[in-house]
Tab-separated table of C-alpha atoms and ligand atoms in Angstrom:
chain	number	residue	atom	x	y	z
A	139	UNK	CA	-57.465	123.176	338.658
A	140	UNK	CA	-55.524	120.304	336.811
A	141	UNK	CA	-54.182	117.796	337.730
A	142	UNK	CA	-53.924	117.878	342.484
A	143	UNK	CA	-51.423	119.612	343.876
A	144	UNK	CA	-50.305	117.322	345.883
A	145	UNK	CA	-49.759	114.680	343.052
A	146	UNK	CA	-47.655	117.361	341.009
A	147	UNK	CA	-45.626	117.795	344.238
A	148	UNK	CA	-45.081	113.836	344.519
A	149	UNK	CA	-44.600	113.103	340.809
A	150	UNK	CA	-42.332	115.809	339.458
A	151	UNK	CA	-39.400	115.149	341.819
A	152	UNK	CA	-39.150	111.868	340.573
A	153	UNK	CA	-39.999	111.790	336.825
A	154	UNK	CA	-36.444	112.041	335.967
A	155	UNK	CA	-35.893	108.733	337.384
A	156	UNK	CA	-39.376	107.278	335.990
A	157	UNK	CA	-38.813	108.095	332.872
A	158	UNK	CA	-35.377	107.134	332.614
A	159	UNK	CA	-36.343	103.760	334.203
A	160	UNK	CA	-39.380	102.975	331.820
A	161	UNK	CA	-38.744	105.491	328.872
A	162	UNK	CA	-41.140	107.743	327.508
A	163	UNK	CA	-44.089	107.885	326.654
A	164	UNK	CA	-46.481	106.492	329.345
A	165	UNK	CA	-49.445	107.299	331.291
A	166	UNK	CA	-49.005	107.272	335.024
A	167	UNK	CA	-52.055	107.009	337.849
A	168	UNK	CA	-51.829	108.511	340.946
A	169	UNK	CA	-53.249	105.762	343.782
A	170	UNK	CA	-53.447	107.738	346.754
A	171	UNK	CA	-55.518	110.278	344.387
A	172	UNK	CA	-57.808	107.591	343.175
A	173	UNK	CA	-58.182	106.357	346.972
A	174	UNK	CA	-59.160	109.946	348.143
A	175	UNK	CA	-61.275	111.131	345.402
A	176	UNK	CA	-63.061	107.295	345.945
A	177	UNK	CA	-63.302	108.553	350.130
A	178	UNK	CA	-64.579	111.760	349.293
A	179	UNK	CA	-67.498	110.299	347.188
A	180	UNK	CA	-68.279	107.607	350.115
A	181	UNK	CA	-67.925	110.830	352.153
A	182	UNK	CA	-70.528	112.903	350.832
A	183	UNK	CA	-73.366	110.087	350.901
A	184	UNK	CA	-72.545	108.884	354.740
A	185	UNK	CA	-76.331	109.865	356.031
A	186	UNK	CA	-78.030	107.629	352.323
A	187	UNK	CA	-78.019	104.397	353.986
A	188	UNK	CA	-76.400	102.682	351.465
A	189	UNK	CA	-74.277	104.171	348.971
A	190	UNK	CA	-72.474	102.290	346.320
A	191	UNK	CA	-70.147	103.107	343.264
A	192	UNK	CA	-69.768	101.518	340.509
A	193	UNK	CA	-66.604	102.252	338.469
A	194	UNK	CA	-67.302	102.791	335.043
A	195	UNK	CA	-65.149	100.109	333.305
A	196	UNK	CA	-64.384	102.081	329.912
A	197	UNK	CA	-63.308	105.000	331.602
A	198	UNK	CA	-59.872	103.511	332.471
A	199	UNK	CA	-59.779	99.184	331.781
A	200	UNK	CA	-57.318	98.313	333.645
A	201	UNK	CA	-56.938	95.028	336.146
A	202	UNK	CA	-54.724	97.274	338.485
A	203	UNK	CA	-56.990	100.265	339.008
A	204	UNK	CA	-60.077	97.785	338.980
A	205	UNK	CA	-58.384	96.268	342.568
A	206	UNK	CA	-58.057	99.259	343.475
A	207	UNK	CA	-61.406	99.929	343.380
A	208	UNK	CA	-62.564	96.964	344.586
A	209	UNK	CA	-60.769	97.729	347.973
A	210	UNK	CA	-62.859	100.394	348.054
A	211	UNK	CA	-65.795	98.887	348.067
A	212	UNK	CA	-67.097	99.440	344.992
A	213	UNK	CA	-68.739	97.544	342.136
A	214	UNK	CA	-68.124	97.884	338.064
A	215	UNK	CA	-70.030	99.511	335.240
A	216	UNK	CA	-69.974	97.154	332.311
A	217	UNK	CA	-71.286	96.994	328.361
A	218	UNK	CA	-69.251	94.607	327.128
A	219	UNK	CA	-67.708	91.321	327.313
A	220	UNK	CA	-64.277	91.827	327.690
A	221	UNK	CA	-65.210	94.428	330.339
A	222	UNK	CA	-67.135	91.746	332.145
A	223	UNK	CA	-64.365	89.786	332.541
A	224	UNK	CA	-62.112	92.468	332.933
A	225	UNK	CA	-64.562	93.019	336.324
A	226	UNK	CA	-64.648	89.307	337.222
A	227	UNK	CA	-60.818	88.593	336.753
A	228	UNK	CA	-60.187	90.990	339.594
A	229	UNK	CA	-62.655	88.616	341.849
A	230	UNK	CA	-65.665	91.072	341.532
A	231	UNK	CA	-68.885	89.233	343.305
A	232	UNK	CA	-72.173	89.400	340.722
A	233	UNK	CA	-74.130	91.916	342.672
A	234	UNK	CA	-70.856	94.275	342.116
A	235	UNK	CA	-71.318	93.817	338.271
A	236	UNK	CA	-73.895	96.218	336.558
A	237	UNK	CA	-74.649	95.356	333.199
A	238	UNK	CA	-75.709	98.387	331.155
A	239	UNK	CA	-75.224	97.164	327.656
A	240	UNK	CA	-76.999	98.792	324.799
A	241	UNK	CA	-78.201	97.361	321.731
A	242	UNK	CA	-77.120	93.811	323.756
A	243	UNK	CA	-77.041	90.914	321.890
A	244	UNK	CA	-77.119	87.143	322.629
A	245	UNK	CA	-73.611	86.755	323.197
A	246	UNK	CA	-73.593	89.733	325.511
A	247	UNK	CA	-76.352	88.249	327.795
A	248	UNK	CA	-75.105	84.834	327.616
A	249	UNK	CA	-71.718	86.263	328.940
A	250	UNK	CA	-73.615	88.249	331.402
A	251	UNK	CA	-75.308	85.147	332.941
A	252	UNK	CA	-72.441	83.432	333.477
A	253	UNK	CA	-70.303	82.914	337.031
A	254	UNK	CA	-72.804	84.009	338.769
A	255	UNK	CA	-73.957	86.398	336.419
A	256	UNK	CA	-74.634	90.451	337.482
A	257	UNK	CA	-76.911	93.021	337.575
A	258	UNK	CA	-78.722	93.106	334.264
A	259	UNK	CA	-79.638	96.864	333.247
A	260	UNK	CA	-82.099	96.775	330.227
A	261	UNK	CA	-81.759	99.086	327.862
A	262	UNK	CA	-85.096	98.449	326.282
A	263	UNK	CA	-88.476	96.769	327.098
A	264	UNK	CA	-87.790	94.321	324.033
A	265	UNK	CA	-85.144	92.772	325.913
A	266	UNK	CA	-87.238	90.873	328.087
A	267	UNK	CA	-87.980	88.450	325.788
A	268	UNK	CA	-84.106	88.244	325.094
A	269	UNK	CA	-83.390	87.489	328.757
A	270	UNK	CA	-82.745	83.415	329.020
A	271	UNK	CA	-84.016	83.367	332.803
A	272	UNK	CA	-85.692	86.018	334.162
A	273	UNK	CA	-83.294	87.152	337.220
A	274	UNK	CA	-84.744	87.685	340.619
A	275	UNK	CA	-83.057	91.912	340.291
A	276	UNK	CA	-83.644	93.285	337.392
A	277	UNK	CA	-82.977	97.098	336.143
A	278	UNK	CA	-84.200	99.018	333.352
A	279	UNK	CA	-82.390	102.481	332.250
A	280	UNK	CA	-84.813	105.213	331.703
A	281	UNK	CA	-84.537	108.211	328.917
A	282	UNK	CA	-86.785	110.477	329.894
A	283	UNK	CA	-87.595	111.912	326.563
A	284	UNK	CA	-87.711	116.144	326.645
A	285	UNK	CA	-88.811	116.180	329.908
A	286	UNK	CA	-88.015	118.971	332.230
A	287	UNK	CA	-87.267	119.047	335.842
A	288	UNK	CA	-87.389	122.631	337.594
A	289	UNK	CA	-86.679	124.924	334.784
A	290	UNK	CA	-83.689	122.969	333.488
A	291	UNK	CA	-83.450	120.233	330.580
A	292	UNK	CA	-81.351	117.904	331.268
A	293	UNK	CA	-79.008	116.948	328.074
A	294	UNK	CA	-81.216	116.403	325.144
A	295	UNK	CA	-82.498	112.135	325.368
A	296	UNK	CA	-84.701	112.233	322.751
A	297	UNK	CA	-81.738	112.182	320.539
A	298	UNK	CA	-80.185	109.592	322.712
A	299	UNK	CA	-80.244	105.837	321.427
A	300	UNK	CA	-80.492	104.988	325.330
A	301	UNK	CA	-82.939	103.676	327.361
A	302	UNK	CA	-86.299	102.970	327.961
A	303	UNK	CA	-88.818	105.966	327.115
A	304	UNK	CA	-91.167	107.199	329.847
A	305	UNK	CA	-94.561	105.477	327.939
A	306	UNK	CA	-92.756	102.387	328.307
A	307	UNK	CA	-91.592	102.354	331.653
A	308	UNK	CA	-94.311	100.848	333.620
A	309	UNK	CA	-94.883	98.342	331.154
A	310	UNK	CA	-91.401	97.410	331.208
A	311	UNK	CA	-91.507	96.868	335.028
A	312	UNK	CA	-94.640	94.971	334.835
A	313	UNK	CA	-93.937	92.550	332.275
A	314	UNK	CA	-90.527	91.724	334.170
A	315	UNK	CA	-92.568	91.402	337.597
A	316	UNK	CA	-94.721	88.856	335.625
A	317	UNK	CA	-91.814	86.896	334.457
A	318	UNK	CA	-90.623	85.947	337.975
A	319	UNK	CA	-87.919	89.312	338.598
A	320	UNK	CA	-88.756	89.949	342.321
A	321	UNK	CA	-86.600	92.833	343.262
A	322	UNK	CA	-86.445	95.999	340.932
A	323	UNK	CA	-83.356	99.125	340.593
A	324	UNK	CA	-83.573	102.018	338.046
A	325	UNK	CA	-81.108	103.122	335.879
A	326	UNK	CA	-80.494	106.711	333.647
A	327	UNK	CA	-77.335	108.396	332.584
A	328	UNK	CA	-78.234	111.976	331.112
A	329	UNK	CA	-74.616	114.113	331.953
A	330	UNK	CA	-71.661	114.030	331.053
A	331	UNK	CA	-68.455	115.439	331.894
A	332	UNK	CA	-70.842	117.993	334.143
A	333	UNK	CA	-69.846	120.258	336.158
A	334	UNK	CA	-73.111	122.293	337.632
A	335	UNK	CA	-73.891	119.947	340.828
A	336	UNK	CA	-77.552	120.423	340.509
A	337	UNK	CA	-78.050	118.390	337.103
A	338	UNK	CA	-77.480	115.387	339.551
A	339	UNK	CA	-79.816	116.508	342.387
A	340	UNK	CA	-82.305	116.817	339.405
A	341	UNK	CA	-82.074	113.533	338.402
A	342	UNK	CA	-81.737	111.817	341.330
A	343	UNK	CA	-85.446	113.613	342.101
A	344	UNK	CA	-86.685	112.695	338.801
A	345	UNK	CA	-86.014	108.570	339.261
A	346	UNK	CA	-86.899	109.053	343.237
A	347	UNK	CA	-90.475	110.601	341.894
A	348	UNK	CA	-90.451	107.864	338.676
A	349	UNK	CA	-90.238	105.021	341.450
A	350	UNK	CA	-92.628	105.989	343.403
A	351	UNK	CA	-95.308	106.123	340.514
A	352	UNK	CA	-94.178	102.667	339.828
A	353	UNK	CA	-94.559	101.335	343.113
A	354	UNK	CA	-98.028	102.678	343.869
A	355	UNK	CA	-98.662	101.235	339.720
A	356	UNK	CA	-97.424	97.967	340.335
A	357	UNK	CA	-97.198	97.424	344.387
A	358	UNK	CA	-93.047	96.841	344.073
A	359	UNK	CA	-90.352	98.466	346.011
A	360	UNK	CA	-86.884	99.580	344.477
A	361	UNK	CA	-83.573	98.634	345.299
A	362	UNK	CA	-81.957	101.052	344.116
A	363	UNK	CA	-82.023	104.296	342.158
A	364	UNK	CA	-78.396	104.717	339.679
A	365	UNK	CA	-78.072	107.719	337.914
A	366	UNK	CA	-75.005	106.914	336.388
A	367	UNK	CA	-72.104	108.748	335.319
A	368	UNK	CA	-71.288	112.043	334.120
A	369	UNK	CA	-69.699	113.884	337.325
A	370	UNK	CA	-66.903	116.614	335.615
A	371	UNK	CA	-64.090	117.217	336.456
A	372	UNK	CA	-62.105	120.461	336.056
A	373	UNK	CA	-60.042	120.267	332.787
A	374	UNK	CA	-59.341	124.077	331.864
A	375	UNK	CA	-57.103	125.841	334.612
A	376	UNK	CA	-59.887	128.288	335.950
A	377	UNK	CA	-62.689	125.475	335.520
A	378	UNK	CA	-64.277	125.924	338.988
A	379	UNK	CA	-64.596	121.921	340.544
A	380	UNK	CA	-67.767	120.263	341.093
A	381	UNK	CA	-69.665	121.312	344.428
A	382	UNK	CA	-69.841	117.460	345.662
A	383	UNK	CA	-70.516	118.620	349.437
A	384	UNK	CA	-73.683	120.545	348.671
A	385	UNK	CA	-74.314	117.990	346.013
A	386	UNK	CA	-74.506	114.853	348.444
A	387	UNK	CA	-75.987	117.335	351.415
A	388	UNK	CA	-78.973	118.136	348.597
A	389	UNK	CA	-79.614	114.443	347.825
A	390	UNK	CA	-79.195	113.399	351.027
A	391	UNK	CA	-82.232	115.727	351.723
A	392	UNK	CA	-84.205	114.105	348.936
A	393	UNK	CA	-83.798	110.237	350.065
A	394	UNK	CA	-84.908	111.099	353.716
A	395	UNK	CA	-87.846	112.945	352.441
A	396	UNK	CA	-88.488	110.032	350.622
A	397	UNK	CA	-88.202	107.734	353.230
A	398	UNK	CA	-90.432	109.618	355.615
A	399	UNK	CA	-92.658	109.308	352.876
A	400	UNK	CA	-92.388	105.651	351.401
A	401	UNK	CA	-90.835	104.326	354.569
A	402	UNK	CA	-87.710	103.030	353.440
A	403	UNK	CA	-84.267	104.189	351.287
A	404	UNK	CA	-83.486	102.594	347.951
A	405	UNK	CA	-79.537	102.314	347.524
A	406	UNK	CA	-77.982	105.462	345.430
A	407	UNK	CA	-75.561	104.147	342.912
A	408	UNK	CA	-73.400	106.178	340.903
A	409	UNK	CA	-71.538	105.155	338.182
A	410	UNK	CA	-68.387	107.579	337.831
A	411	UNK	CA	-65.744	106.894	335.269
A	412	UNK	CA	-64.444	110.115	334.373
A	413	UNK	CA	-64.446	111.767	338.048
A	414	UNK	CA	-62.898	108.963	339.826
A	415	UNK	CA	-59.653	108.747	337.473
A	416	UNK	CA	-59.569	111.796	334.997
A	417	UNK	CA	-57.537	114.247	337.262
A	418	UNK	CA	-55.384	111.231	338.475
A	419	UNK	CA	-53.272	110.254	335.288
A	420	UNK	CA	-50.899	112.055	332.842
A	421	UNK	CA	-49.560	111.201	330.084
A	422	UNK	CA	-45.569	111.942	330.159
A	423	UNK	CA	-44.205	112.526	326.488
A	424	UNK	CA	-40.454	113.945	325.270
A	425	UNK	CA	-40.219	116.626	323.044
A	426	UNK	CA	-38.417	115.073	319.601
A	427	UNK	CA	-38.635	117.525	316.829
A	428	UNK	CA	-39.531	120.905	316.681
A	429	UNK	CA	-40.258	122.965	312.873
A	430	UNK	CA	-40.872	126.224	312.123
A	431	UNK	CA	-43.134	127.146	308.909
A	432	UNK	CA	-46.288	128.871	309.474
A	433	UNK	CA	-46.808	127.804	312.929
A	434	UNK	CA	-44.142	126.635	315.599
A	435	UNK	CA	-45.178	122.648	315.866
A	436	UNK	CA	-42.905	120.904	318.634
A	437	UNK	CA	-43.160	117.313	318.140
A	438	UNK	CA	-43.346	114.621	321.062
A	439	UNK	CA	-42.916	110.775	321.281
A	440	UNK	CA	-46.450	110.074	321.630
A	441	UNK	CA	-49.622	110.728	319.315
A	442	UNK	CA	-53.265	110.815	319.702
A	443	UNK	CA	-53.443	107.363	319.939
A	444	UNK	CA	-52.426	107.635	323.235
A	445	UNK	CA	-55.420	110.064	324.231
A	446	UNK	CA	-58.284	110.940	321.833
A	447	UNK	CA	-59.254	113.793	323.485
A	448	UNK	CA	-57.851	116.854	322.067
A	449	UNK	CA	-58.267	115.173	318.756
A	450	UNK	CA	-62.180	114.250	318.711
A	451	UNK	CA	-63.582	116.616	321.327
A	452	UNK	CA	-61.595	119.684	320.566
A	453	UNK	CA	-61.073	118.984	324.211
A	454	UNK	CA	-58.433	121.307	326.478
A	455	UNK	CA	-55.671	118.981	328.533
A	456	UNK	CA	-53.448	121.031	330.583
A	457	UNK	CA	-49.891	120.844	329.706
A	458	UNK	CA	-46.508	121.237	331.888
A	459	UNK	CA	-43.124	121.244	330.261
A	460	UNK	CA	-40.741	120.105	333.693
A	461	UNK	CA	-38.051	121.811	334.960
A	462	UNK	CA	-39.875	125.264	333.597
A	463	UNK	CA	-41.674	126.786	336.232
A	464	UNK	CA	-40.142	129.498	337.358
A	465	UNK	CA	-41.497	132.273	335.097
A	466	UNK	CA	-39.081	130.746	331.765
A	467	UNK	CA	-39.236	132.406	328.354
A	468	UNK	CA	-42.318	131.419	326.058
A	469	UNK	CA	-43.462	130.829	323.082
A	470	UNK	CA	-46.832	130.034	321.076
A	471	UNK	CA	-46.752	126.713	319.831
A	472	UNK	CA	-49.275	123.467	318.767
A	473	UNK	CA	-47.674	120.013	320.433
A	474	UNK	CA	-48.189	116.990	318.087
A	475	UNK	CA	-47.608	113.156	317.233
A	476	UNK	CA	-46.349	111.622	314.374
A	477	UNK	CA	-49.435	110.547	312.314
A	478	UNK	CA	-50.032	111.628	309.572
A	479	UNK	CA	-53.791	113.434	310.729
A	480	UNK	CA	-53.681	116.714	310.877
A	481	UNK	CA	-56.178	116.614	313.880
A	482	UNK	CA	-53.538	114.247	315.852
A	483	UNK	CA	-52.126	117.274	318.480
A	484	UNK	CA	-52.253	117.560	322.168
A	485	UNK	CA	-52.514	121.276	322.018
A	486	UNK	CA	-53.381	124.311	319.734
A	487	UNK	CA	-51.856	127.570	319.676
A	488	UNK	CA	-51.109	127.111	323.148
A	489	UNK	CA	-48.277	129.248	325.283
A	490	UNK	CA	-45.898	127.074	326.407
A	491	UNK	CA	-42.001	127.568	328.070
A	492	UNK	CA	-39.837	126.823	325.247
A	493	UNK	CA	-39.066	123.449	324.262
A	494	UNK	CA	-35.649	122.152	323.075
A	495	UNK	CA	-35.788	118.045	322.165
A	496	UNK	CA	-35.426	116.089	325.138
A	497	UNK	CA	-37.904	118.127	327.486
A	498	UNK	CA	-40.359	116.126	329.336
A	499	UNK	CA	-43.922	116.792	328.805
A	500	UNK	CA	-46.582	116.387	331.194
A	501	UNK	CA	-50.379	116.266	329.905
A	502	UNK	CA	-52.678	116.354	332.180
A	503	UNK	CA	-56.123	115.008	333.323
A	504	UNK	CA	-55.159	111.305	331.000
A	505	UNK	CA	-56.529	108.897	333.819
A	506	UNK	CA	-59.938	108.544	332.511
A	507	UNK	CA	-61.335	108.082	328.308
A	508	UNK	CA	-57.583	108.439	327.849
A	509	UNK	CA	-55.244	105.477	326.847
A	510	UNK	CA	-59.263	103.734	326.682
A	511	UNK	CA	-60.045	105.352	323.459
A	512	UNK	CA	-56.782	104.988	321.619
A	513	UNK	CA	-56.454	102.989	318.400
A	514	UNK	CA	-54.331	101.628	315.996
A	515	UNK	CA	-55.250	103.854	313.263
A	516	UNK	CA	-51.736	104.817	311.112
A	517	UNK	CA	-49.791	101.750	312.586
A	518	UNK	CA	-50.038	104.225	315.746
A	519	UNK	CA	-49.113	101.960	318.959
A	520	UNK	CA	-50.578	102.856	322.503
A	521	UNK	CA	-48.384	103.251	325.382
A	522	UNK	CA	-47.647	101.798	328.699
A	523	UNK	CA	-49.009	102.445	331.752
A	524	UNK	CA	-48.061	103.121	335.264
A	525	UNK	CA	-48.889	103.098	338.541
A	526	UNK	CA	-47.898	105.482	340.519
A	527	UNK	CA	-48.487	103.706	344.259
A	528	UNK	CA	-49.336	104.876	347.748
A	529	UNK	CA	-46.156	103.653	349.099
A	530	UNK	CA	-44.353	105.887	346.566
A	531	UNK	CA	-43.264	103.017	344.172
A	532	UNK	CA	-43.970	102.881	340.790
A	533	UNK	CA	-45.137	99.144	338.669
A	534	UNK	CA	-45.992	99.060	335.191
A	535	UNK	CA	-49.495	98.053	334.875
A	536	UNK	CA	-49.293	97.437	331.603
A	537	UNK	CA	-46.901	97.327	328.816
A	538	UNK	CA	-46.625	99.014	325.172
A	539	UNK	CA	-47.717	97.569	322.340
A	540	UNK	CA	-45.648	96.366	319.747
A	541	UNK	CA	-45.275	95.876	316.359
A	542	UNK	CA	-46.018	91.857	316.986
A	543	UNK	CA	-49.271	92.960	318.810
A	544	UNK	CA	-50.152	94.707	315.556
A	545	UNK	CA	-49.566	92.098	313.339
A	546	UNK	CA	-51.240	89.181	315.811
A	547	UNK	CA	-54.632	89.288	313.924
A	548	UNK	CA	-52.957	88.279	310.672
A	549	UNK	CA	-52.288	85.541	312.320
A	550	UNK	CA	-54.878	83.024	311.545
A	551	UNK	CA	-55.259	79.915	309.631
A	552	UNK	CA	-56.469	79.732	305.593
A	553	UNK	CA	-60.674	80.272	305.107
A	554	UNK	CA	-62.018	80.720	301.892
A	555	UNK	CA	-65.350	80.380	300.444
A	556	UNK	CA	-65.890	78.729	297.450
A	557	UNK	CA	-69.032	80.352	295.405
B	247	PLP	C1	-69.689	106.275	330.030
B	247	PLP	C2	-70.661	105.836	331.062
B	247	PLP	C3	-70.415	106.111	332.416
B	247	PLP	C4	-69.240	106.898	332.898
B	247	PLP	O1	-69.283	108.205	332.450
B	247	PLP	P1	-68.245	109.297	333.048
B	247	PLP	O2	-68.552	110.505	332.237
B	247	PLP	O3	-66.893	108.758	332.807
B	247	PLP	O4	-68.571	109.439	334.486
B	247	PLP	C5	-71.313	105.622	333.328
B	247	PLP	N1	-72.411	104.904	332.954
B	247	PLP	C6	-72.677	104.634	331.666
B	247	PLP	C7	-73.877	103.838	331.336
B	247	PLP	C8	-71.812	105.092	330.675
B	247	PLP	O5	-72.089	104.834	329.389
């Protein structure tokens, strides 16, 4: 199901005032969801003896939700610089930074070495020699090429530009024990947006068995085991929600076999973006137009700048026009923006109550990859953002962009080249 109940039940009462207060459109994040959905995760993995997320910084960059997180307990997923910072500005400690850039270059690691620096997470084996100092933790993400655990393959990485491949892996640990690293973690990321539990059992066997191979290789214990992102979360009304109890009970199973067996418990990290936000932000819009040619198009106050989704992944965000839900007329209609790409709609052929201008729109499931992956293509301007707090307040967490913001990188002074 879209969207929590109980969030629909808090928000909708109020959205009148919200919107007249901060004018649409805006995404708005639900903290108390955020907080939960974080408890339940810390839930699940009580018996691992340590347990740690890792918010995946892309998913939803903003300083606000990052404290949020940070009360939690939990640490940041980074690839970039500005999502480094982003981390750091909210007073993140280094060994609550992961750095899992790809295709990293020499700015990226001499940003990643500074204040502290963070948990570096090689992408590749050439990186070594890249590395200024060899830190004393040092992780290495793994593609596992087409292999197969149990009868399953998991994604397709040999398509993937990610990672380390298996050939390389001991190699890759070696030559970093032999430049000074002292403590090791493992890295891999091979779902996304998944929703069958056991994928993640699967891989958190696969690196469990991988480490051990290593160790008895190279006579080094692990840290930790991540396996990264990729937790789904229910987007489509009858979507069924991830099993996360039999999930963590099936993993929990797996470290204390390997414990009995190694005699200790690497850390499980996770790096959810997607599952710890996605269901906890919509995007509220007002219906502005509506035409009638071949197709009914009813068009709203924000475009696909606001949230990629629909647009690039053909992807399904549940919709609620407010003030209609008690069984109202209907009609057949696609919701769009204003630019001028065809592809820029919210919905398709989708049966909606009917929509006069002025009705509030609700679109569901924005709170992760959502106001993240917007752009300026077509002059298109992203929107503001809200929080939506546990005390039932509401702040803006950040504001709309403007027309100045637009124009600010044509401000700059004269450089030509003479040839
Ligand atoms: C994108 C990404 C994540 C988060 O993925 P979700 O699908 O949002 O959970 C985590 N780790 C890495 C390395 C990523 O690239």
């Amino acid at each position: 199901m879209p969207i929590s109940q109980s969030y629909k039940n808090r928000l909708f009462p109020v959205l009148d005032n919200i919107v007249d207060h901060y004018q649409t459109p805006f995404h708005i994040y639900d903290e108390s969801g955020i907080r939960q959905t974080g408890d339940h995760l810390k839930n699940i993995f009580s018996e691992i003896k340590c347990f740690k997320e890792y918010y995946a910084v892309k998913a939803l960059p903003n300083p606000k939700i990052l404290s949020i997180m940070k009360d939690m307990g939990f640490g940041f997923d980074c690839s970039s610089i500005a999502e480094l910072m982003l981390s750091r500005q909210v007073g993140t400690q280094p060994e609550d930074i992961m750095f899992t850039s790809n295709n990293t270059s020499a700015n990226d690691f001499k940003e990643a070495g500074k204040e502290g620096g963070c948990i570096l997470n090689l992408d590749d084996i050439s990186l070594l020699d890249k590395v200024a100092t060899m830190p004393e933790l040092i992780s290495f993400r793994y593609n596992p090429g087409s292999r197969r655990t149990g009868n399953d393959i998991i994604g397709n990485p040999v398509e993937a530009k990610y990672g380390v491949s298996h050939d390389q892996i001991i190699e890759a640990y070696k030559r970093a024990k032999e430049k000074g690293a002292k403590k090791f973690g493992i890295h891999t990321m091979l779902a996304s947006n998944e929703l069958n539990y056991t994928y993640m059992v699967q891989t958190t066997l696969m690196l469990l068995e991988l480490i051990e191979d290593i160790s008895k290789e190279l006579d080094i214990s692990f840290e930790f085991i991540n396996i990264g992102g990729g937790l789904g979360v229910p987007y489509t009304p009858d979507a069924q929600p991830l099993d996360l109890e039999t999930m963590g009970k099936e993993m929990t199973v797996l470290f204390q076999k390997f414990e009995k067996e190694q005699g200790y418990q690497p850390a499980l990290y996770m790096e959810s973006g997607r599952f710890m936000t996605g269901p906890h932000g919509v995007l509220v819009t007002t219906a502005i137009n509506r035409k009638d040619i071949y197709r009914t198009y009813v068009g709203v106050d924000a475009s696909m700048s606001s949230l990629m989704r629909p647009a690039i992944y053909d992807a399904y965000h549940h919709i609620d026009v407010t003030g209609k839900d008690n069984n109202p007329e209907t009609e057949v209609v696609d919701i769009v923006g204003s630019l001028c790409e065809n592809n820029d709609k919210f919905a398709v052929q989708r049966e909606l109550p009917k929509i006069a201008d002025g009705d509030i729109l609700v679109i569901h499931d924005t709170g992760a990859h959502g106001i993240a992956m917007g752009f300026n293509y077509n002059g298109s301007l992203r929107p503001k953002e809200l929080l939506f707090k546990k005390d039932g307040s509401v702040e803006l967490i950040r504001r709309e962009e403007r027309v100045e913001d637009y124009f600010s990188t044509l401000n700059f002074e004269k450089d030509t080249l003479a040839l």
